């Protein structure tokens, strides 16, 4: 299924080039030894998933979260991976096939145009949402689609507070090759994500990770 709402050719081209080796090279981001797996585990925990739940992995890439999600939702649950880049989804599809997961479906779509299915139990996005200019809109759309008490969790990189500008630029250079680093640093998309989640979700929680180089933001739709 395809739901690509508008051309983002440059970003797609970048991730087409990265897709083949993404699973290996991403382990070095933003630096070798960075606790990415521990952060992913923390993000999945923040979803409070139960067996049988339906979860959306927004901008899922090659599906590095799938095993962690499968572990909690089990074969009776459902995972929907959404991504803009066909080549990343092709790797995700390989992963699904190799592992024999029959409860994962993949959708090619722009997060900003994605039509979230109503009543999902959880939405996760890891290391991706700060790349989406309409991130606040994506959070709002997702929040409206959540079931009562459904949860949203966003894990992504950020620039730590009080970081000299040249260090911030160096640190983000390797993870933001498709856009102007200057623009990403200045735009501070994590602030927009924080504000949108605080507005849209109940019991919103913001946690800075790894000396402020990443954040985990989570909350639930709450009772009507
Ligand atoms: C750094 S990768 C992260 C992939 C995965 N979430 C992970 O944790 O490994 C960023 C992903 O976001 C996707 N992406 C970027 N902008 C997007 C958008 N507007 N809509 C959907 N996916 C997008 C890219 O195609 C890429 O697969």
PDB file of C-alpha atoms and ligand atoms in Angstrom:
ATOM      1  CA  UNK A   1       0.000   0.000   0.000  1.00  0.00           C
ATOM      2  CA  UNK A   2       1.296   3.498  -0.770  1.00  0.00           C
ATOM      3  CA  UNK A   3       0.284   6.762   0.913  1.00  0.00           C
ATOM      4  CA  UNK A   4       3.069   9.109  -0.153  1.00  0.00           C
ATOM      5  CA  UNK A   5       1.464  12.517   0.001  1.00  0.00           C
ATOM      6  CA  UNK A   6       4.150  14.765  -1.514  1.00  0.00           C
ATOM      7  CA  UNK A   7       7.542  14.417  -3.133  1.00  0.00           C
ATOM      8  CA  UNK A   8      10.478  14.164  -0.741  1.00  0.00           C
ATOM      9  CA  UNK A   9      12.896  12.905  -3.314  1.00  0.00           C
ATOM     10  CA  UNK A  10      16.079  14.059  -1.624  1.00  0.00           C
ATOM     11  CA  UNK A  11      15.312  12.297   1.634  1.00  0.00           C
ATOM     12  CA  UNK A  12      14.180   9.169  -0.160  1.00  0.00           C
ATOM     13  CA  UNK A  13      17.347   9.154  -2.270  1.00  0.00           C
ATOM     14  CA  UNK A  14      19.483   9.476   0.852  1.00  0.00           C
ATOM     15  CA  UNK A  15      17.794   6.561   2.567  1.00  0.00           C
ATOM     16  CA  UNK A  16      17.841   4.481  -0.609  1.00  0.00           C
ATOM     17  CA  UNK A  17      21.614   4.742  -0.468  1.00  0.00           C
ATOM     18  CA  UNK A  18      21.715   3.930   3.256  1.00  0.00           C
ATOM     19  CA  UNK A  19      19.183   1.109   3.284  1.00  0.00           C
ATOM     20  CA  UNK A  20      21.454  -1.788   2.369  1.00  0.00           C
ATOM     21  CA  UNK A  21      23.906  -1.226   5.236  1.00  0.00           C
ATOM     22  CA  UNK A  22      21.607   0.659   7.623  1.00  0.00           C
ATOM     23  CA  UNK A  23      21.408  -2.109  10.236  1.00  0.00           C
ATOM     24  CA  UNK A  24      25.191  -2.088  10.622  1.00  0.00           C
ATOM     25  CA  UNK A  25      25.990   1.575  10.109  1.00  0.00           C
ATOM     26  CA  UNK A  26      23.175   2.810  12.335  1.00  0.00           C
ATOM     27  CA  UNK A  27      24.891   1.129  15.273  1.00  0.00           C
ATOM     28  CA  UNK A  28      27.615   3.756  14.955  1.00  0.00           C
ATOM     29  CA  UNK A  29      25.154   6.653  15.216  1.00  0.00           C
ATOM     30  CA  UNK A  30      25.490   9.161  16.609  1.00  0.00           C
ATOM     31  CA  UNK A  31      28.757   7.652  17.861  1.00  0.00           C
ATOM     32  CA  UNK A  32      30.255   4.173  18.220  1.00  0.00           C
ATOM     33  CA  UNK A  33      29.105   2.605  21.497  1.00  0.00           C
ATOM     34  CA  UNK A  34      26.047   4.847  21.763  1.00  0.00           C
ATOM     35  CA  UNK A  35      23.383   3.008  23.826  1.00  0.00           C
ATOM     36  CA  UNK A  36      20.851   2.886  21.032  1.00  0.00           C
ATOM     37  CA  UNK A  37      19.508  -0.552  21.930  1.00  0.00           C
ATOM     38  CA  UNK A  38      19.002   0.404  25.568  1.00  0.00           C
ATOM     39  CA  UNK A  39      17.154   3.521  24.409  1.00  0.00           C
ATOM     40  CA  UNK A  40      14.942   1.471  22.095  1.00  0.00           C
ATOM     41  CA  UNK A  41      14.080  -0.901  24.954  1.00  0.00           C
ATOM     42  CA  UNK A  42      13.173   2.060  27.140  1.00  0.00           C
ATOM     43  CA  UNK A  43      10.966   3.502  24.382  1.00  0.00           C
ATOM     44  CA  UNK A  44       9.107   0.226  23.863  1.00  0.00           C
ATOM     45  CA  UNK A  45       8.572  -0.058  27.637  1.00  0.00           C
ATOM     46  CA  UNK A  46       7.077   3.433  27.651  1.00  0.00           C
ATOM     47  CA  UNK A  47       4.298   2.155  25.390  1.00  0.00           C
ATOM     48  CA  UNK A  48       2.982  -0.151  28.108  1.00  0.00           C
ATOM     49  CA  UNK A  49       2.052  -2.767  25.502  1.00  0.00           C
ATOM     50  CA  UNK A  50       0.165  -5.948  26.288  1.00  0.00           C
ATOM     51  CA  UNK A  51      -0.207  -9.174  24.335  1.00  0.00           C
ATOM     52  CA  UNK A  52      -2.690  -8.731  21.498  1.00  0.00           C
ATOM     53  CA  UNK A  53      -2.149  -4.965  21.132  1.00  0.00           C
ATOM     54  CA  UNK A  54      -1.873  -3.107  17.839  1.00  0.00           C
ATOM     55  CA  UNK A  55       1.094  -0.765  17.488  1.00  0.00           C
ATOM     56  CA  UNK A  56       2.252   1.569  14.738  1.00  0.00           C
ATOM     57  CA  UNK A  57       5.979   2.003  14.210  1.00  0.00           C
ATOM     58  CA  UNK A  58       6.079   5.389  12.468  1.00  0.00           C
ATOM     59  CA  UNK A  59       9.090   5.842  10.142  1.00  0.00           C
ATOM     60  CA  UNK A  60      10.087   2.277  10.980  1.00  0.00           C
ATOM     61  CA  UNK A  61      13.045   2.163   8.588  1.00  0.00           C
ATOM     62  CA  UNK A  62      14.379  -1.382   8.278  1.00  0.00           C
ATOM     63  CA  UNK A  63      12.344  -2.550  11.255  1.00  0.00           C
ATOM     64  CA  UNK A  64      14.933  -2.468  14.031  1.00  0.00           C
ATOM     65  CA  UNK A  65      12.145  -2.183  16.621  1.00  0.00           C
ATOM     66  CA  UNK A  66      10.109  -5.107  15.334  1.00  0.00           C
ATOM     67  CA  UNK A  67      11.662  -7.837  17.480  1.00  0.00           C
ATOM     68  CA  UNK A  68      11.207  -5.779  20.656  1.00  0.00           C
ATOM     69  CA  UNK A  69       7.588  -5.046  19.733  1.00  0.00           C
ATOM     70  CA  UNK A  70       6.868  -8.653  18.744  1.00  0.00           C
ATOM     71  CA  UNK A  71       8.136  -9.793  22.119  1.00  0.00           C
ATOM     72  CA  UNK A  72       5.403  -7.854  23.897  1.00  0.00           C
ATOM     73  CA  UNK A  73       2.418  -7.922  21.554  1.00  0.00           C
ATOM     74  CA  UNK A  74       2.980 -11.554  20.609  1.00  0.00           C
ATOM     75  CA  UNK A  75       1.491 -13.397  17.641  1.00  0.00           C
ATOM     76  CA  UNK A  76      -2.011 -12.200  18.570  1.00  0.00           C
ATOM     77  CA  UNK A  77      -0.973  -8.574  18.275  1.00  0.00           C
ATOM     78  CA  UNK A  78      -0.425  -6.452  15.206  1.00  0.00           C
ATOM     79  CA  UNK A  79       2.419  -4.196  14.101  1.00  0.00           C
ATOM     80  CA  UNK A  80       2.133  -1.673  11.291  1.00  0.00           C
ATOM     81  CA  UNK A  81       5.426  -0.260  10.027  1.00  0.00           C
ATOM     82  CA  UNK A  82       5.155   3.013   8.130  1.00  0.00           C
ATOM     83  CA  UNK A  83       7.974   4.652   6.187  1.00  0.00           C
ATOM     84  CA  UNK A  84       8.521   7.020   3.302  1.00  0.00           C
ATOM     85  CA  UNK A  85      11.434   5.168   1.716  1.00  0.00           C
ATOM     86  CA  UNK A  86      10.774   2.121  -0.406  1.00  0.00           C
ATOM     87  CA  UNK A  87      14.298   0.729   0.027  1.00  0.00           C
ATOM     88  CA  UNK A  88      14.085   0.905   3.837  1.00  0.00           C
ATOM     89  CA  UNK A  89      10.721  -0.868   3.701  1.00  0.00           C
ATOM     90  CA  UNK A  90      12.205  -3.524   1.429  1.00  0.00           C
ATOM     91  CA  UNK A  91      14.760  -4.304   4.151  1.00  0.00           C
ATOM     92  CA  UNK A  92      11.980  -4.312   6.716  1.00  0.00           C
ATOM     93  CA  UNK A  93      10.072  -6.765   4.545  1.00  0.00           C
ATOM     94  CA  UNK A  94      13.145  -9.041   4.392  1.00  0.00           C
ATOM     95  CA  UNK A  95      13.319  -8.954   8.190  1.00  0.00           C
ATOM     96  CA  UNK A  96       9.638  -9.838   8.503  1.00  0.00           C
ATOM     97  CA  UNK A  97      10.010 -12.734   6.082  1.00  0.00           C
ATOM     98  CA  UNK A  98      13.213 -14.061   7.647  1.00  0.00           C
ATOM     99  CA  UNK A  99      11.603 -14.116  11.076  1.00  0.00           C
ATOM    100  CA  UNK A 100       8.302 -15.525   9.877  1.00  0.00           C
ATOM    101  CA  UNK A 101       6.290 -12.727  11.492  1.00  0.00           C
ATOM    102  CA  UNK A 102       2.820 -12.896  10.000  1.00  0.00           C
ATOM    103  CA  UNK A 103       1.333 -10.050  12.044  1.00  0.00           C
ATOM    104  CA  UNK A 104       3.398  -7.190  10.605  1.00  0.00           C
ATOM    105  CA  UNK A 105       2.203  -5.077   7.705  1.00  0.00           C
ATOM    106  CA  UNK A 106       4.181  -2.335   6.007  1.00  0.00           C
ATOM    107  CA  UNK A 107       2.897   0.884   4.488  1.00  0.00           C
ATOM    108  CA  UNK A 108       4.841   3.333   2.340  1.00  0.00           C
ATOM    109  CA  UNK A 109       3.642   6.772   3.380  1.00  0.00           C
ATOM    110  CA  UNK A 110       4.715  10.215   4.398  1.00  0.00           C
ATOM    111  CA  UNK A 111       4.149  10.499   8.149  1.00  0.00           C
ATOM    112  CA  UNK A 112       2.507  13.867   7.564  1.00  0.00           C
ATOM    113  CA  UNK A 113      -0.089  12.359   5.234  1.00  0.00           C
ATOM    114  CA  UNK A 114      -0.567   9.017   6.957  1.00  0.00           C
ATOM    115  CA  UNK A 115      -4.120   8.146   7.791  1.00  0.00           C
ATOM    116  CA  UNK A 116      -3.751   6.562  11.249  1.00  0.00           C
ATOM    117  CA  UNK A 117      -6.220   3.710  11.751  1.00  0.00           C
ATOM    118  CA  UNK A 118      -8.632   4.508  14.561  1.00  0.00           C
ATOM    119  CA  UNK A 119      -8.310   2.797  17.919  1.00  0.00           C
ATOM    120  CA  UNK A 120      -4.654   1.765  17.874  1.00  0.00           C
ATOM    121  CA  UNK A 121      -3.154   0.844  21.229  1.00  0.00           C
ATOM    122  CA  UNK A 122       0.203   2.506  20.705  1.00  0.00           C
ATOM    123  CA  UNK A 123       2.361   4.549  18.344  1.00  0.00           C
ATOM    124  CA  UNK A 124       6.139   4.520  18.430  1.00  0.00           C
ATOM    125  CA  UNK A 125       8.670   6.546  16.482  1.00  0.00           C
ATOM    126  CA  UNK A 126      12.409   6.153  16.956  1.00  0.00           C
ATOM    127  CA  UNK A 127      15.217   8.329  15.560  1.00  0.00           C
ATOM    128  CA  UNK A 128      12.984   9.721  12.840  1.00  0.00           C
ATOM    129  CA  UNK A 129      10.367  12.269  13.857  1.00  0.00           C
ATOM    130  CA  UNK A 130      12.775  15.206  14.161  1.00  0.00           C
ATOM    131  CA  UNK A 131      13.360  14.759  10.417  1.00  0.00           C
ATOM    132  CA  UNK A 132       9.715  15.372   9.662  1.00  0.00           C
ATOM    133  CA  UNK A 133       8.954  19.101   9.364  1.00  0.00           C
ATOM    134  CA  UNK A 134       5.292  18.473  10.241  1.00  0.00           C
ATOM    135  CA  UNK A 135       6.180  16.487  13.394  1.00  0.00           C
ATOM    136  CA  UNK A 136       3.657  18.357  15.560  1.00  0.00           C
ATOM    137  CA  UNK A 137       0.898  17.554  13.103  1.00  0.00           C
ATOM    138  CA  UNK A 138       1.920  13.885  13.038  1.00  0.00           C
ATOM    139  CA  UNK A 139       1.693  13.758  16.826  1.00  0.00           C
ATOM    140  CA  UNK A 140      -1.736  15.369  16.796  1.00  0.00           C
ATOM    141  CA  UNK A 141      -3.066  13.014  14.117  1.00  0.00           C
ATOM    142  CA  UNK A 142      -1.680  10.001  15.948  1.00  0.00           C
ATOM    143  CA  UNK A 143      -3.056  11.129  19.308  1.00  0.00           C
ATOM    144  CA  UNK A 144      -6.551  11.389  17.865  1.00  0.00           C
ATOM    145  CA  UNK A 145      -6.326   7.838  16.510  1.00  0.00           C
ATOM    146  CA  UNK A 146      -5.289   6.290  19.834  1.00  0.00           C
ATOM    147  CA  UNK A 147      -7.653   4.063  21.757  1.00  0.00           C
ATOM    148  CA  UNK A 148      -8.624   5.246  25.227  1.00  0.00           C
ATOM    149  CA  UNK A 149      -5.428   4.926  27.274  1.00  0.00           C
ATOM    150  CA  UNK A 150      -3.448   4.206  24.098  1.00  0.00           C
ATOM    151  CA  UNK A 151       0.107   5.517  24.239  1.00  0.00           C
ATOM    152  CA  UNK A 152       2.463   7.550  22.015  1.00  0.00           C
ATOM    153  CA  UNK A 153       6.243   7.362  22.479  1.00  0.00           C
ATOM    154  CA  UNK A 154       8.892   9.279  20.576  1.00  0.00           C
ATOM    155  CA  UNK A 155      12.604   8.579  20.914  1.00  0.00           C
ATOM    156  CA  UNK A 156      15.021  10.744  18.974  1.00  0.00           C
ATOM    157  CA  UNK A 157      18.288  12.576  19.080  1.00  0.00           C
ATOM    158  CA  UNK A 158      18.623  16.188  20.121  1.00  0.00           C
ATOM    159  CA  UNK A 159      21.308  18.728  20.795  1.00  0.00           C
ATOM    160  CA  UNK A 160      22.102  18.895  24.512  1.00  0.00           C
ATOM    161  CA  UNK A 161      21.432  22.201  26.242  1.00  0.00           C
ATOM    162  CA  UNK A 162      24.379  24.619  26.421  1.00  0.00           C
ATOM    163  CA  UNK A 163      26.302  22.846  23.664  1.00  0.00           C
ATOM    164  CA  UNK A 164      28.669  25.100  21.738  1.00  0.00           C
ATOM    165  CA  UNK A 165      27.404  25.490  18.202  1.00  0.00           C
ATOM    166  CA  UNK A 166      30.401  23.853  16.485  1.00  0.00           C
ATOM    167  CA  UNK A 167      30.090  20.721  18.627  1.00  0.00           C
ATOM    168  CA  UNK A 168      26.388  20.503  17.895  1.00  0.00           C
ATOM    169  CA  UNK A 169      27.094  20.729  14.188  1.00  0.00           C
ATOM    170  CA  UNK A 170      29.825  18.105  14.331  1.00  0.00           C
ATOM    171  CA  UNK A 171      27.704  15.746  16.394  1.00  0.00           C
ATOM    172  CA  UNK A 172      24.705  15.925  14.112  1.00  0.00           C
ATOM    173  CA  UNK A 173      26.610  15.893  10.834  1.00  0.00           C
ATOM    174  CA  UNK A 174      26.595  12.140  10.466  1.00  0.00           C
ATOM    175  CA  UNK A 175      22.943  11.672  11.276  1.00  0.00           C
ATOM    176  CA  UNK A 176      21.481  14.519   9.257  1.00  0.00           C
ATOM    177  CA  UNK A 177      23.138  14.261   5.877  1.00  0.00           C
ATOM    178  CA  UNK A 178      19.969  14.920   3.942  1.00  0.00           C
ATOM    179  CA  UNK A 179      19.130  18.313   5.364  1.00  0.00           C
ATOM    180  CA  UNK A 180      20.956  21.326   6.548  1.00  0.00           C
ATOM    181  CA  UNK A 181      22.440  20.561   9.961  1.00  0.00           C
ATOM    182  CA  UNK A 182      22.385  24.215  10.652  1.00  0.00           C
ATOM    183  CA  UNK A 183      18.675  24.219   9.929  1.00  0.00           C
ATOM    184  CA  UNK A 184      18.002  21.171  12.161  1.00  0.00           C
ATOM    185  CA  UNK A 185      20.027  22.645  15.018  1.00  0.00           C
ATOM    186  CA  UNK A 186      18.357  26.016  14.724  1.00  0.00           C
ATOM    187  CA  UNK A 187      14.856  24.630  14.216  1.00  0.00           C
ATOM    188  CA  UNK A 188      15.116  22.450  17.360  1.00  0.00           C
ATOM    189  CA  UNK A 189      12.362  20.034  16.292  1.00  0.00           C
ATOM    190  CA  UNK A 190      12.480  18.295  19.681  1.00  0.00           C
ATOM    191  CA  UNK A 191      10.945  21.444  21.168  1.00  0.00           C
ATOM    192  CA  UNK A 192       8.005  21.228  18.752  1.00  0.00           C
ATOM    193  CA  UNK A 193       7.592  17.538  19.590  1.00  0.00           C
ATOM    194  CA  UNK A 194       7.643  18.294  23.298  1.00  0.00           C
ATOM    195  CA  UNK A 195       5.026  21.030  23.008  1.00  0.00           C
ATOM    196  CA  UNK A 196       2.761  18.966  20.733  1.00  0.00           C
ATOM    197  CA  UNK A 197       2.900  15.908  22.989  1.00  0.00           C
ATOM    198  CA  UNK A 198       2.282  17.962  26.109  1.00  0.00           C
ATOM    199  CA  UNK A 199      -0.768  19.478  24.421  1.00  0.00           C
ATOM    200  CA  UNK A 200      -2.191  16.307  22.936  1.00  0.00           C
ATOM    201  CA  UNK A 201      -1.537  13.706  25.608  1.00  0.00           C
ATOM    202  CA  UNK A 202      -2.383  13.018  29.228  1.00  0.00           C
ATOM    203  CA  UNK A 203       0.346  12.099  31.755  1.00  0.00           C
ATOM    204  CA  UNK A 204       2.971  13.425  29.358  1.00  0.00           C
ATOM    205  CA  UNK A 205       6.526  12.584  30.368  1.00  0.00           C
ATOM    206  CA  UNK A 206       9.790  13.940  28.927  1.00  0.00           C
ATOM    207  CA  UNK A 207      13.076  12.230  29.725  1.00  0.00           C
ATOM    208  CA  UNK A 208      16.493  13.323  28.541  1.00  0.00           C
ATOM    209  CA  UNK A 209      18.794  10.408  27.772  1.00  0.00           C
ATOM    210  CA  UNK A 210      22.543   9.987  27.403  1.00  0.00           C
ATOM    211  CA  UNK A 211      23.558  13.434  28.652  1.00  0.00           C
ATOM    212  CA  UNK A 212      20.811  15.202  26.745  1.00  0.00           C
ATOM    213  CA  UNK A 213      21.824  13.816  23.338  1.00  0.00           C
ATOM    214  CA  UNK A 214      18.463  12.032  23.041  1.00  0.00           C
ATOM    215  CA  UNK A 215      14.976  12.286  24.477  1.00  0.00           C
ATOM    216  CA  UNK A 216      12.117   9.947  25.200  1.00  0.00           C
ATOM    217  CA  UNK A 217       8.721  11.634  25.160  1.00  0.00           C
ATOM    218  CA  UNK A 218       5.637   9.624  26.020  1.00  0.00           C
ATOM    219  CA  UNK A 219       2.046  10.032  27.060  1.00  0.00           C
ATOM    220  CA  UNK A 220      -1.374   8.529  26.702  1.00  0.00           C
ATOM    221  CA  UNK A 221      -4.667   9.626  25.234  1.00  0.00           C
ATOM    222  CA  UNK A 222      -6.269   9.224  28.610  1.00  0.00           C
ATOM    223  CA  UNK A 223      -9.946   8.766  29.442  1.00  0.00           C
ATOM    224  CA  UNK A 224     -12.448  10.848  27.415  1.00  0.00           C
TER     225      UNK A 224
HETATM  226  C1  LIG B   1      17.280   7.307  10.933  1.00  0.00           C
HETATM  227  S1  LIG B   1      16.017   6.307  10.176  1.00  0.00           S
HETATM  228  C2  LIG B   1      15.234   5.565  11.598  1.00  0.00           C
HETATM  229  C3  LIG B   1      14.543   4.295  11.247  1.00  0.00           C
HETATM  230  C4  LIG B   1      13.962   3.519  12.411  1.00  0.00           C
HETATM  231  N1  LIG B   1      12.877   4.218  13.032  1.00  0.00           N
HETATM  232  C5  LIG B   1      14.998   3.172  13.429  1.00  0.00           C
HETATM  233  O1  LIG B   1      14.799   3.460  14.614  1.00  0.00           O
HETATM  234  O2  LIG B   1      16.028   2.568  13.057  1.00  0.00           O
HETATM  235  C6  LIG B   1      14.817   7.524   9.690  1.00  0.00           C
HETATM  236  C7  LIG B   1      13.677   6.935   8.879  1.00  0.00           C
HETATM  237  O3  LIG B   1      12.651   7.910   8.801  1.00  0.00           O
HETATM  238  C8  LIG B   1      12.062   7.808   7.529  1.00  0.00           C
HETATM  239  N2  LIG B   1      11.379   9.069   7.266  1.00  0.00           N
HETATM  240  C9  LIG B   1      11.912  10.312   7.194  1.00  0.00           C
HETATM  241  N3  LIG B   1      10.963  11.233   6.944  1.00  0.00           N
HETATM  242  C10 LIG B   1       9.798  10.557   6.872  1.00  0.00           C
HETATM  243  C11 LIG B   1       8.454  10.956   6.643  1.00  0.00           C
HETATM  244  N4  LIG B   1       8.128  12.228   6.422  1.00  0.00           N
HETATM  245  N5  LIG B   1       7.499  10.005   6.661  1.00  0.00           N
HETATM  246  C12 LIG B   1       7.812   8.707   6.873  1.00  0.00           C
HETATM  247  N6  LIG B   1       9.076   8.271   7.085  1.00  0.00           N
HETATM  248  C13 LIG B   1      10.057   9.181   7.083  1.00  0.00           C
HETATM  249  C14 LIG B   1      13.214   7.504   6.590  1.00  0.00           C
HETATM  250  O4  LIG B   1      12.766   6.948   5.377  1.00  0.00           O
HETATM  251  C15 LIG B   1      14.039   6.547   7.439  1.00  0.00           C
HETATM  252  O5  LIG B   1      13.670   5.219   7.200  1.00  0.00           O
END
